[in-house]
Amino acid sequence: MPQKAALLLGGSGLTGGHCLEYLLNDAHYNQVVALVRRPLPVEHPKLIQQQIDFHQLDDCLAGMQINDVFCCLGTTIKKAGSQKAFHEVDFVYPTEIAKLSIATGAEQFLLISALGANSGSAVFYNRVKGEVEEAIARYGFKGFYIFRPSLLLGKRRESRPAEKFGKKLFQWFSFVFKGVLQKYKPIESRTVAYAMVEVAKEQPLGKQIIESRQIQSIYDQR
Ligand SMILES: NC(=O)c1ccc[n+]([C@@H]2O[C@H](COP(=O)([O-])OP(=O)(O)OC[C@H]3O[C@@H](n4cnc5c(N)ncnc54)[C@H](OP(=O)(O)O)[C@@H]3O)[C@@H](O)[C@H]2O)c1
């Protein structure tokens, strides 16, 4: 069994929390380093929590050897307060970490992007997601996996009315999400986290885009 070190970003979040759980319980990894703003309420012999200032990432990986990076960072424009602040979390931090981690020898980067990511999009959110995908691809990781889930399901501490509405819409019209529309079907955050960890254990395959349907089918094959 390989003994690898994982770096996790966003471990306090919905998908990142599930990712942390899968990583800690997977013998493929003997070390999980979580970069956090505030300590996570989790203790585990494999877990190293690094409390950092995300505005000053330069030395945050000094002396570390990382194999696989799991990036579950993200915010909303409403929560961040401005497009600039959103860009910082969803573009600047992931690309900075990609640059720093490849210098530590990291081979794989697993990024949660989003359905509709497109650097040419007129929609700011989709454009930033597309741009971060392209920027990280330039670092040439042996495996760069871009997960593009649809609406994420799961229990959040905070209230997100737009997400709640999307979930209701799905419940009322679930029969619609078939055929070509299946990629819009909301997906459990746990499912996304599972797929990230499973894909990371395979041989690196360069840049791969994994859409919601494919994420679901990786989970269904477990
Ligand atoms: N929500 C959806 O339906 C949806 C759909 C498709 C794709 N996505 C994407 O999927 C990814 C994961 O989404 P999620 O809903 O699981 O995330 P989430 O629950 O909102 O968690 C976000 C994570 O990012 C961290 N973060 C946010 N702002 C930060 C900042 N300024 N500095 C440092 N860390 C910060 C949070 O840390 P703190 O706990 O310290 O705040 C948290 O760990 C995101 O990239 C999102 O855009 C979401």
PDB file of C-alpha atoms and ligand atoms in Angstrom:
ATOM      1  CA  MET A   1       0.000   0.000   0.000  1.00  0.00           C
ATOM      2  CA  PRO A   2       1.504   3.370  -0.982  1.00  0.00           C
ATOM      3  CA  GLN A   3       2.047   5.794   1.853  1.00  0.00           C
ATOM      4  CA  LYS A   4       1.261   9.182   0.472  1.00  0.00           C
ATOM      5  CA  ALA A   5       0.831  12.663   1.856  1.00  0.00           C
ATOM      6  CA  ALA A   6      -2.299  14.597   0.980  1.00  0.00           C
ATOM      7  CA  LEU A   7      -2.722  18.339   1.227  1.00  0.00           C
ATOM      8  CA  LEU A   8      -6.301  19.462   1.820  1.00  0.00           C
ATOM      9  CA  LEU A   9      -7.682  22.940   1.254  1.00  0.00           C
ATOM     10  CA  GLY A  10     -11.193  23.736   2.399  1.00  0.00           C
ATOM     11  CA  GLY A  11     -11.361  20.946   5.004  1.00  0.00           C
ATOM     12  CA  SER A  12     -13.808  22.988   7.094  1.00  0.00           C
ATOM     13  CA  GLY A  13     -16.293  23.182   4.218  1.00  0.00           C
ATOM     14  CA  LEU A  14     -19.133  20.930   3.094  1.00  0.00           C
ATOM     15  CA  THR A  15     -17.251  18.881   0.484  1.00  0.00           C
ATOM     16  CA  GLY A  16     -13.856  19.395   2.112  1.00  0.00           C
ATOM     17  CA  GLY A  17     -15.190  17.961   5.377  1.00  0.00           C
ATOM     18  CA  HIS A  18     -16.195  14.745   3.613  1.00  0.00           C
ATOM     19  CA  CYS A  19     -12.902  14.696   1.773  1.00  0.00           C
ATOM     20  CA  LEU A  20     -11.053  14.943   5.090  1.00  0.00           C
ATOM     21  CA  GLU A  21     -13.019  12.004   6.448  1.00  0.00           C
ATOM     22  CA  TYR A  22     -12.282   9.843   3.391  1.00  0.00           C
ATOM     23  CA  LEU A  23      -8.599  10.759   3.413  1.00  0.00           C
ATOM     24  CA  LEU A  24      -8.156  10.000   7.116  1.00  0.00           C
ATOM     25  CA  ASN A  25      -9.838   6.624   6.701  1.00  0.00           C
ATOM     26  CA  ASP A  26      -7.895   5.604   3.615  1.00  0.00           C
ATOM     27  CA  ALA A  27      -4.712   3.574   4.050  1.00  0.00           C
ATOM     28  CA  HIS A  28      -3.404   5.001   0.767  1.00  0.00           C
ATOM     29  CA  TYR A  29      -2.520   8.147   2.750  1.00  0.00           C
ATOM     30  CA  ASN A  30      -0.353   8.145   5.850  1.00  0.00           C
ATOM     31  CA  GLN A  31      -0.439  11.910   6.288  1.00  0.00           C
ATOM     32  CA  VAL A  32      -3.111  14.532   5.693  1.00  0.00           C
ATOM     33  CA  VAL A  33      -2.089  18.159   5.961  1.00  0.00           C
ATOM     34  CA  ALA A  34      -5.029  20.554   6.231  1.00  0.00           C
ATOM     35  CA  LEU A  35      -4.440  24.251   5.622  1.00  0.00           C
ATOM     36  CA  VAL A  36      -7.032  26.095   7.670  1.00  0.00           C
ATOM     37  CA  ARG A  37      -7.981  29.556   8.891  1.00  0.00           C
ATOM     38  CA  ARG A  38      -9.383  28.156  12.134  1.00  0.00           C
ATOM     39  CA  PRO A  39      -8.627  24.815  13.823  1.00  0.00           C
ATOM     40  CA  LEU A  40     -10.848  21.928  12.766  1.00  0.00           C
ATOM     41  CA  PRO A  41     -12.640  20.073  15.581  1.00  0.00           C
ATOM     42  CA  VAL A  42     -10.954  16.843  14.511  1.00  0.00           C
ATOM     43  CA  GLU A  43      -8.031  14.946  15.970  1.00  0.00           C
ATOM     44  CA  HIS A  44      -6.423  12.050  14.173  1.00  0.00           C
ATOM     45  CA  PRO A  45      -2.911  10.579  14.206  1.00  0.00           C
ATOM     46  CA  LYS A  46      -2.561  11.188  10.442  1.00  0.00           C
ATOM     47  CA  LEU A  47      -3.840  14.753  10.529  1.00  0.00           C
ATOM     48  CA  ILE A  48      -1.594  17.806  10.639  1.00  0.00           C
ATOM     49  CA  GLN A  49      -3.465  21.078  10.866  1.00  0.00           C
ATOM     50  CA  GLN A  50      -1.618  24.132   9.640  1.00  0.00           C
ATOM     51  CA  GLN A  51      -3.352  27.312  10.691  1.00  0.00           C
ATOM     52  CA  ILE A  52      -2.317  29.925   8.170  1.00  0.00           C
ATOM     53  CA  ASP A  53      -3.015  33.373   6.836  1.00  0.00           C
ATOM     54  CA  PHE A  54      -4.204  32.792   3.283  1.00  0.00           C
ATOM     55  CA  HIS A  55      -3.007  36.261   2.316  1.00  0.00           C
ATOM     56  CA  GLN A  56       0.557  35.086   2.955  1.00  0.00           C
ATOM     57  CA  LEU A  57       0.898  31.654   1.437  1.00  0.00           C
ATOM     58  CA  ASP A  58       4.582  31.859   0.481  1.00  0.00           C
ATOM     59  CA  ASP A  59       6.037  29.659   3.246  1.00  0.00           C
ATOM     60  CA  CYS A  60       3.007  27.571   4.085  1.00  0.00           C
ATOM     61  CA  LEU A  61       4.412  24.389   2.521  1.00  0.00           C
ATOM     62  CA  ALA A  62       8.042  24.908   3.554  1.00  0.00           C
ATOM     63  CA  GLY A  63       9.737  21.622   4.403  1.00  0.00           C
ATOM     64  CA  MET A  64       6.745  19.515   3.372  1.00  0.00           C
ATOM     65  CA  GLN A  65       6.568  16.695   0.876  1.00  0.00           C
ATOM     66  CA  ILE A  66       3.156  16.521  -0.659  1.00  0.00           C
ATOM     67  CA  ASN A  67       1.938  13.943  -3.181  1.00  0.00           C
ATOM     68  CA  ASP A  68      -1.681  14.874  -3.853  1.00  0.00           C
ATOM     69  CA  VAL A  69      -3.485  18.189  -3.389  1.00  0.00           C
ATOM     70  CA  PHE A  70      -7.245  18.241  -2.785  1.00  0.00           C
ATOM     71  CA  CYS A  71      -8.680  21.689  -3.328  1.00  0.00           C
ATOM     72  CA  CYS A  72     -12.213  22.146  -1.951  1.00  0.00           C
ATOM     73  CA  LEU A  73     -11.833  25.878  -1.373  1.00  0.00           C
ATOM     74  CA  GLY A  74     -14.533  28.223  -2.472  1.00  0.00           C
ATOM     75  CA  THR A  75     -16.884  30.985  -1.535  1.00  0.00           C
ATOM     76  CA  THR A  76     -19.830  32.882  -2.965  1.00  0.00           C
ATOM     77  CA  ILE A  77     -19.772  36.493  -4.132  1.00  0.00           C
ATOM     78  CA  LYS A  78     -22.349  37.279  -1.455  1.00  0.00           C
ATOM     79  CA  LYS A  79     -20.275  35.710   1.304  1.00  0.00           C
ATOM     80  CA  ALA A  80     -16.976  37.121   0.065  1.00  0.00           C
ATOM     81  CA  GLY A  81     -18.472  40.605  -0.255  1.00  0.00           C
ATOM     82  CA  SER A  82     -17.134  41.483  -3.711  1.00  0.00           C
ATOM     83  CA  GLN A  83     -16.040  39.942  -6.995  1.00  0.00           C
ATOM     84  CA  LYS A  84     -12.440  40.764  -6.073  1.00  0.00           C
ATOM     85  CA  ALA A  85     -12.690  38.881  -2.770  1.00  0.00           C
ATOM     86  CA  PHE A  86     -14.392  35.949  -4.527  1.00  0.00           C
ATOM     87  CA  HIS A  87     -11.594  35.877  -7.096  1.00  0.00           C
ATOM     88  CA  GLU A  88      -9.026  35.724  -4.337  1.00  0.00           C
ATOM     89  CA  VAL A  89     -10.539  32.571  -2.799  1.00  0.00           C
ATOM     90  CA  ASP A  90     -11.565  30.782  -5.989  1.00  0.00           C
ATOM     91  CA  PHE A  91      -8.631  31.754  -8.205  1.00  0.00           C
ATOM     92  CA  VAL A  92      -5.645  33.256  -6.352  1.00  0.00           C
ATOM     93  CA  TYR A  93      -5.399  30.775  -3.453  1.00  0.00           C
ATOM     94  CA  PRO A  94      -5.784  27.596  -5.548  1.00  0.00           C
ATOM     95  CA  THR A  95      -3.261  28.741  -8.171  1.00  0.00           C
ATOM     96  CA  GLU A  96      -0.764  29.868  -5.514  1.00  0.00           C
ATOM     97  CA  ILE A  97      -1.051  26.499  -3.780  1.00  0.00           C
ATOM     98  CA  ALA A  98      -0.650  24.725  -7.115  1.00  0.00           C
ATOM     99  CA  LYS A  99       2.609  26.606  -7.708  1.00  0.00           C
ATOM    100  CA  LEU A 100       3.932  25.950  -4.193  1.00  0.00           C
ATOM    101  CA  SER A 101       2.892  22.307  -4.072  1.00  0.00           C
ATOM    102  CA  ILE A 102       4.479  21.381  -7.378  1.00  0.00           C
ATOM    103  CA  ALA A 103       7.726  22.752  -5.930  1.00  0.00           C
ATOM    104  CA  THR A 104       7.391  20.244  -3.035  1.00  0.00           C
ATOM    105  CA  GLY A 105       7.120  17.416  -5.562  1.00  0.00           C
ATOM    106  CA  ALA A 106       3.334  17.097  -5.735  1.00  0.00           C
ATOM    107  CA  GLU A 107       2.197  14.977  -8.654  1.00  0.00           C
ATOM    108  CA  GLN A 108      -1.541  15.371  -8.556  1.00  0.00           C
ATOM    109  CA  PHE A 109      -3.967  18.235  -8.063  1.00  0.00           C
ATOM    110  CA  LEU A 110      -7.682  17.570  -7.602  1.00  0.00           C
ATOM    111  CA  LEU A 111      -9.787  20.680  -7.972  1.00  0.00           C
ATOM    112  CA  ILE A 112     -13.483  21.206  -7.389  1.00  0.00           C
ATOM    113  CA  SER A 113     -14.554  23.583 -10.114  1.00  0.00           C
ATOM    114  CA  ALA A 114     -18.211  23.771 -11.174  1.00  0.00           C
ATOM    115  CA  LEU A 115     -20.624  22.832 -13.907  1.00  0.00           C
ATOM    116  CA  GLY A 116     -20.448  25.544 -16.566  1.00  0.00           C
ATOM    117  CA  ALA A 117     -16.826  26.551 -15.866  1.00  0.00           C
ATOM    118  CA  ASN A 118     -15.641  28.452 -18.920  1.00  0.00           C
ATOM    119  CA  SER A 119     -12.957  31.136 -19.136  1.00  0.00           C
ATOM    120  CA  GLY A 120     -14.875  32.754 -22.008  1.00  0.00           C
ATOM    121  CA  SER A 121     -18.170  32.969 -20.142  1.00  0.00           C
ATOM    122  CA  ALA A 122     -19.988  36.255 -19.628  1.00  0.00           C
ATOM    123  CA  VAL A 123     -21.016  34.945 -16.191  1.00  0.00           C
ATOM    124  CA  PHE A 124     -18.388  36.000 -13.653  1.00  0.00           C
ATOM    125  CA  TYR A 125     -18.597  32.811 -11.508  1.00  0.00           C
ATOM    126  CA  ASN A 126     -18.264  30.474 -14.518  1.00  0.00           C
ATOM    127  CA  ARG A 127     -15.453  32.600 -15.960  1.00  0.00           C
ATOM    128  CA  VAL A 128     -13.381  32.499 -12.751  1.00  0.00           C
ATOM    129  CA  LYS A 129     -13.891  28.741 -12.500  1.00  0.00           C
ATOM    130  CA  GLY A 130     -12.735  28.332 -16.116  1.00  0.00           C
ATOM    131  CA  GLU A 131      -9.742  30.594 -15.529  1.00  0.00           C
ATOM    132  CA  VAL A 132      -8.594  28.739 -12.430  1.00  0.00           C
ATOM    133  CA  GLU A 133      -8.790  25.444 -14.331  1.00  0.00           C
ATOM    134  CA  GLU A 134      -6.621  26.874 -17.125  1.00  0.00           C
ATOM    135  CA  ALA A 135      -4.121  28.488 -14.757  1.00  0.00           C
ATOM    136  CA  ILE A 136      -3.539  25.290 -12.781  1.00  0.00           C
ATOM    137  CA  ALA A 137      -3.298  23.208 -15.963  1.00  0.00           C
ATOM    138  CA  ARG A 138      -0.210  25.266 -16.906  1.00  0.00           C
ATOM    139  CA  TYR A 139       1.753  23.812 -13.970  1.00  0.00           C
ATOM    140  CA  GLY A 140       1.775  20.427 -15.691  1.00  0.00           C
ATOM    141  CA  PHE A 141       0.801  18.123 -12.816  1.00  0.00           C
ATOM    142  CA  LYS A 142       1.075  14.432 -13.735  1.00  0.00           C
ATOM    143  CA  GLY A 143      -2.572  14.218 -12.783  1.00  0.00           C
ATOM    144  CA  PHE A 144      -4.808  17.291 -12.843  1.00  0.00           C
ATOM    145  CA  TYR A 145      -8.408  16.356 -12.160  1.00  0.00           C
ATOM    146  CA  ILE A 146     -11.116  18.953 -12.513  1.00  0.00           C
ATOM    147  CA  PHE A 147     -14.408  18.020 -10.885  1.00  0.00           C
ATOM    148  CA  ARG A 148     -17.368  19.941 -12.246  1.00  0.00           C
ATOM    149  CA  PRO A 149     -20.302  19.131 -10.001  1.00  0.00           C
ATOM    150  CA  SER A 150     -23.779  20.500 -10.376  1.00  0.00           C
ATOM    151  CA  LEU A 151     -25.539  21.938  -7.307  1.00  0.00           C
ATOM    152  CA  LEU A 152     -24.009  20.395  -4.180  1.00  0.00           C
ATOM    153  CA  LEU A 153     -26.276  18.714  -1.660  1.00  0.00           C
ATOM    154  CA  GLY A 154     -25.490  18.245   2.018  1.00  0.00           C
ATOM    155  CA  LYS A 155     -26.064  19.770   5.420  1.00  0.00           C
ATOM    156  CA  ARG A 156     -24.695  23.271   5.739  1.00  0.00           C
ATOM    157  CA  ARG A 157     -24.389  25.277   8.922  1.00  0.00           C
ATOM    158  CA  GLU A 158     -25.169  28.492   7.047  1.00  0.00           C
ATOM    159  CA  SER A 159     -28.317  29.266   5.072  1.00  0.00           C
ATOM    160  CA  ARG A 160     -27.990  29.652   1.281  1.00  0.00           C
ATOM    161  CA  PRO A 161     -31.433  30.566  -0.120  1.00  0.00           C
ATOM    162  CA  ALA A 162     -30.444  30.091  -3.790  1.00  0.00           C
ATOM    163  CA  GLU A 163     -29.164  26.589  -3.034  1.00  0.00           C
ATOM    164  CA  LYS A 164     -32.287  25.780  -1.013  1.00  0.00           C
ATOM    165  CA  PHE A 165     -34.451  26.883  -3.943  1.00  0.00           C
ATOM    166  CA  GLY A 166     -32.388  24.748  -6.349  1.00  0.00           C
ATOM    167  CA  LYS A 167     -32.841  21.712  -4.114  1.00  0.00           C
ATOM    168  CA  LYS A 168     -36.594  22.248  -3.880  1.00  0.00           C
ATOM    169  CA  LEU A 169     -36.781  22.638  -7.651  1.00  0.00           C
ATOM    170  CA  PHE A 170     -34.960  19.336  -8.011  1.00  0.00           C
ATOM    171  CA  GLN A 171     -37.327  17.595  -5.601  1.00  0.00           C
ATOM    172  CA  TRP A 172     -40.388  18.866  -7.453  1.00  0.00           C
ATOM    173  CA  PHE A 173     -39.068  18.224 -10.961  1.00  0.00           C
ATOM    174  CA  SER A 174     -36.674  15.309 -10.425  1.00  0.00           C
ATOM    175  CA  PHE A 175     -38.229  13.525 -13.447  1.00  0.00           C
ATOM    176  CA  VAL A 176     -36.773  16.276 -15.683  1.00  0.00           C
ATOM    177  CA  PHE A 177     -33.132  15.476 -14.855  1.00  0.00           C
ATOM    178  CA  LYS A 178     -32.807  12.648 -17.342  1.00  0.00           C
ATOM    179  CA  GLY A 179     -30.892  12.202 -20.624  1.00  0.00           C
ATOM    180  CA  VAL A 180     -28.964  15.331 -21.620  1.00  0.00           C
ATOM    181  CA  LEU A 181     -30.272  17.202 -18.572  1.00  0.00           C
ATOM    182  CA  GLN A 182     -28.789  14.643 -16.191  1.00  0.00           C
ATOM    183  CA  LYS A 183     -25.645  16.695 -15.782  1.00  0.00           C
ATOM    184  CA  TYR A 184     -27.721  19.374 -14.020  1.00  0.00           C
ATOM    185  CA  LYS A 185     -28.977  16.952 -11.405  1.00  0.00           C
ATOM    186  CA  PRO A 186     -27.830  18.086  -7.941  1.00  0.00           C
ATOM    187  CA  ILE A 187     -25.192  15.843  -6.407  1.00  0.00           C
ATOM    188  CA  GLU A 188     -24.302  14.963  -2.818  1.00  0.00           C
ATOM    189  CA  SER A 189     -21.132  16.690  -1.627  1.00  0.00           C
ATOM    190  CA  ARG A 190     -20.082  13.371  -0.074  1.00  0.00           C
ATOM    191  CA  THR A 191     -20.236  11.774  -3.539  1.00  0.00           C
ATOM    192  CA  VAL A 192     -17.879  14.412  -4.946  1.00  0.00           C
ATOM    193  CA  ALA A 193     -15.417  13.942  -2.074  1.00  0.00           C
ATOM    194  CA  TYR A 194     -15.469  10.164  -2.535  1.00  0.00           C
ATOM    195  CA  ALA A 195     -14.758  10.471  -6.264  1.00  0.00           C
ATOM    196  CA  MET A 196     -11.851  12.847  -5.626  1.00  0.00           C
ATOM    197  CA  VAL A 197     -10.125  10.420  -3.290  1.00  0.00           C
ATOM    198  CA  GLU A 198     -10.792   7.386  -5.504  1.00  0.00           C
ATOM    199  CA  VAL A 199      -9.487   9.091  -8.659  1.00  0.00           C
ATOM    200  CA  ALA A 200      -6.337  10.209  -6.816  1.00  0.00           C
ATOM    201  CA  LYS A 201      -5.476   6.572  -6.079  1.00  0.00           C
ATOM    202  CA  GLU A 202      -5.324   5.670  -9.784  1.00  0.00           C
ATOM    203  CA  GLN A 203      -2.349   6.248 -12.094  1.00  0.00           C
ATOM    204  CA  PRO A 204      -2.111   9.962 -13.008  1.00  0.00           C
ATOM    205  CA  LEU A 205      -3.689  10.635 -16.390  1.00  0.00           C
ATOM    206  CA  GLY A 206      -2.736  14.242 -17.120  1.00  0.00           C
ATOM    207  CA  LYS A 207      -5.584  16.735 -17.293  1.00  0.00           C
ATOM    208  CA  GLN A 208      -9.037  15.236 -16.926  1.00  0.00           C
ATOM    209  CA  ILE A 209     -12.413  16.924 -16.624  1.00  0.00           C
ATOM    210  CA  ILE A 210     -14.904  14.943 -14.582  1.00  0.00           C
ATOM    211  CA  GLU A 211     -18.493  16.086 -14.977  1.00  0.00           C
ATOM    212  CA  SER A 212     -21.282  15.534 -12.456  1.00  0.00           C
ATOM    213  CA  ARG A 213     -22.603  12.377 -14.146  1.00  0.00           C
ATOM    214  CA  GLN A 214     -19.171  10.801 -14.132  1.00  0.00           C
ATOM    215  CA  ILE A 215     -18.633  11.778 -10.487  1.00  0.00           C
ATOM    216  CA  GLN A 216     -21.886  10.019  -9.637  1.00  0.00           C
ATOM    217  CA  SER A 217     -20.911   6.908 -11.568  1.00  0.00           C
ATOM    218  CA  ILE A 218     -17.534   6.668  -9.763  1.00  0.00           C
ATOM    219  CA  TYR A 219     -19.480   6.726  -6.492  1.00  0.00           C
ATOM    220  CA  ASP A 220     -22.044   4.190  -7.735  1.00  0.00           C
ATOM    221  CA  GLN A 221     -19.275   1.702  -8.594  1.00  0.00           C
ATOM    222  CA  ARG A 222     -18.002   1.547  -4.999  1.00  0.00           C
TER     223      ARG A 222
HETATM  224  N1  LIG B   1     -22.402  25.048  -3.596  1.00  0.00           N
HETATM  225  C1  LIG B   1     -22.644  24.462  -4.746  1.00  0.00           C
HETATM  226  O1  LIG B   1     -23.773  24.058  -5.070  1.00  0.00           O
HETATM  227  C2  LIG B   1     -21.497  24.238  -5.708  1.00  0.00           C
HETATM  228  C3  LIG B   1     -21.761  23.717  -6.980  1.00  0.00           C
HETATM  229  C4  LIG B   1     -20.696  23.454  -7.839  1.00  0.00           C
HETATM  230  C5  LIG B   1     -19.401  23.721  -7.439  1.00  0.00           C
HETATM  231  N2  LIG B   1     -19.161  24.251  -6.215  1.00  0.00           N
HETATM  232  C6  LIG B   1     -17.765  24.507  -5.813  1.00  0.00           C
HETATM  233  O2  LIG B   1     -17.356  23.424  -4.974  1.00  0.00           O
HETATM  234  C7  LIG B   1     -16.333  23.871  -4.085  1.00  0.00           C
HETATM  235  C8  LIG B   1     -16.673  23.389  -2.672  1.00  0.00           C
HETATM  236  O3  LIG B   1     -17.929  23.932  -2.330  1.00  0.00           O
HETATM  237  P1  LIG B   1     -18.528  23.714  -0.855  1.00  0.00           P
HETATM  238  O4  LIG B   1     -19.922  24.230  -0.920  1.00  0.00           O
HETATM  239  O5  LIG B   1     -18.238  22.335  -0.394  1.00  0.00           O
HETATM  240  O6  LIG B   1     -17.617  24.742  -0.037  1.00  0.00           O
HETATM  241  P2  LIG B   1     -17.962  25.424   1.371  1.00  0.00           P
HETATM  242  O7  LIG B   1     -18.761  24.529   2.220  1.00  0.00           O
HETATM  243  O8  LIG B   1     -18.485  26.799   1.120  1.00  0.00           O
HETATM  244  O9  LIG B   1     -16.496  25.533   2.003  1.00  0.00           O
HETATM  245  C9  LIG B   1     -15.577  26.410   1.467  1.00  0.00           C
HETATM  246  C10 LIG B   1     -14.207  26.217   2.075  1.00  0.00           C
HETATM  247  O10 LIG B   1     -13.378  27.300   1.594  1.00  0.00           O
HETATM  248  C11 LIG B   1     -12.830  27.985   2.705  1.00  0.00           C
HETATM  249  N3  LIG B   1     -12.780  29.432   2.487  1.00  0.00           N
HETATM  250  C12 LIG B   1     -13.782  30.236   2.097  1.00  0.00           C
HETATM  251  N4  LIG B   1     -13.357  31.513   2.078  1.00  0.00           N
HETATM  252  C13 LIG B   1     -12.069  31.500   2.478  1.00  0.00           C
HETATM  253  C14 LIG B   1     -11.088  32.505   2.647  1.00  0.00           C
HETATM  254  N5  LIG B   1     -11.349  33.796   2.430  1.00  0.00           N
HETATM  255  N6  LIG B   1      -9.864  32.145   3.066  1.00  0.00           N
HETATM  256  C15 LIG B   1      -9.589  30.852   3.307  1.00  0.00           C
HETATM  257  N7  LIG B   1     -10.466  29.844   3.156  1.00  0.00           N
HETATM  258  C16 LIG B   1     -11.690  30.166   2.744  1.00  0.00           C
HETATM  259  C17 LIG B   1     -13.784  27.729   3.876  1.00  0.00           C
HETATM  260  O11 LIG B   1     -13.068  27.900   5.067  1.00  0.00           O
HETATM  261  P3  LIG B   1     -13.731  28.573   6.384  1.00  0.00           P
HETATM  262  O12 LIG B   1     -14.489  27.454   7.039  1.00  0.00           O
HETATM  263  O13 LIG B   1     -12.539  29.033   7.134  1.00  0.00           O
HETATM  264  O14 LIG B   1     -14.620  29.675   5.905  1.00  0.00           O
HETATM  265  C18 LIG B   1     -14.209  26.288   3.600  1.00  0.00           C
HETATM  266  O15 LIG B   1     -13.261  25.393   4.109  1.00  0.00           O
HETATM  267  C19 LIG B   1     -16.261  25.382  -4.254  1.00  0.00           C
HETATM  268  O16 LIG B   1     -15.168  25.699  -5.075  1.00  0.00           O
HETATM  269  C20 LIG B   1     -17.555  25.740  -4.973  1.00  0.00           C
HETATM  270  O17 LIG B   1     -17.415  26.890  -5.790  1.00  0.00           O
HETATM  271  C21 LIG B   1     -20.180  24.497  -5.328  1.00  0.00           C
END
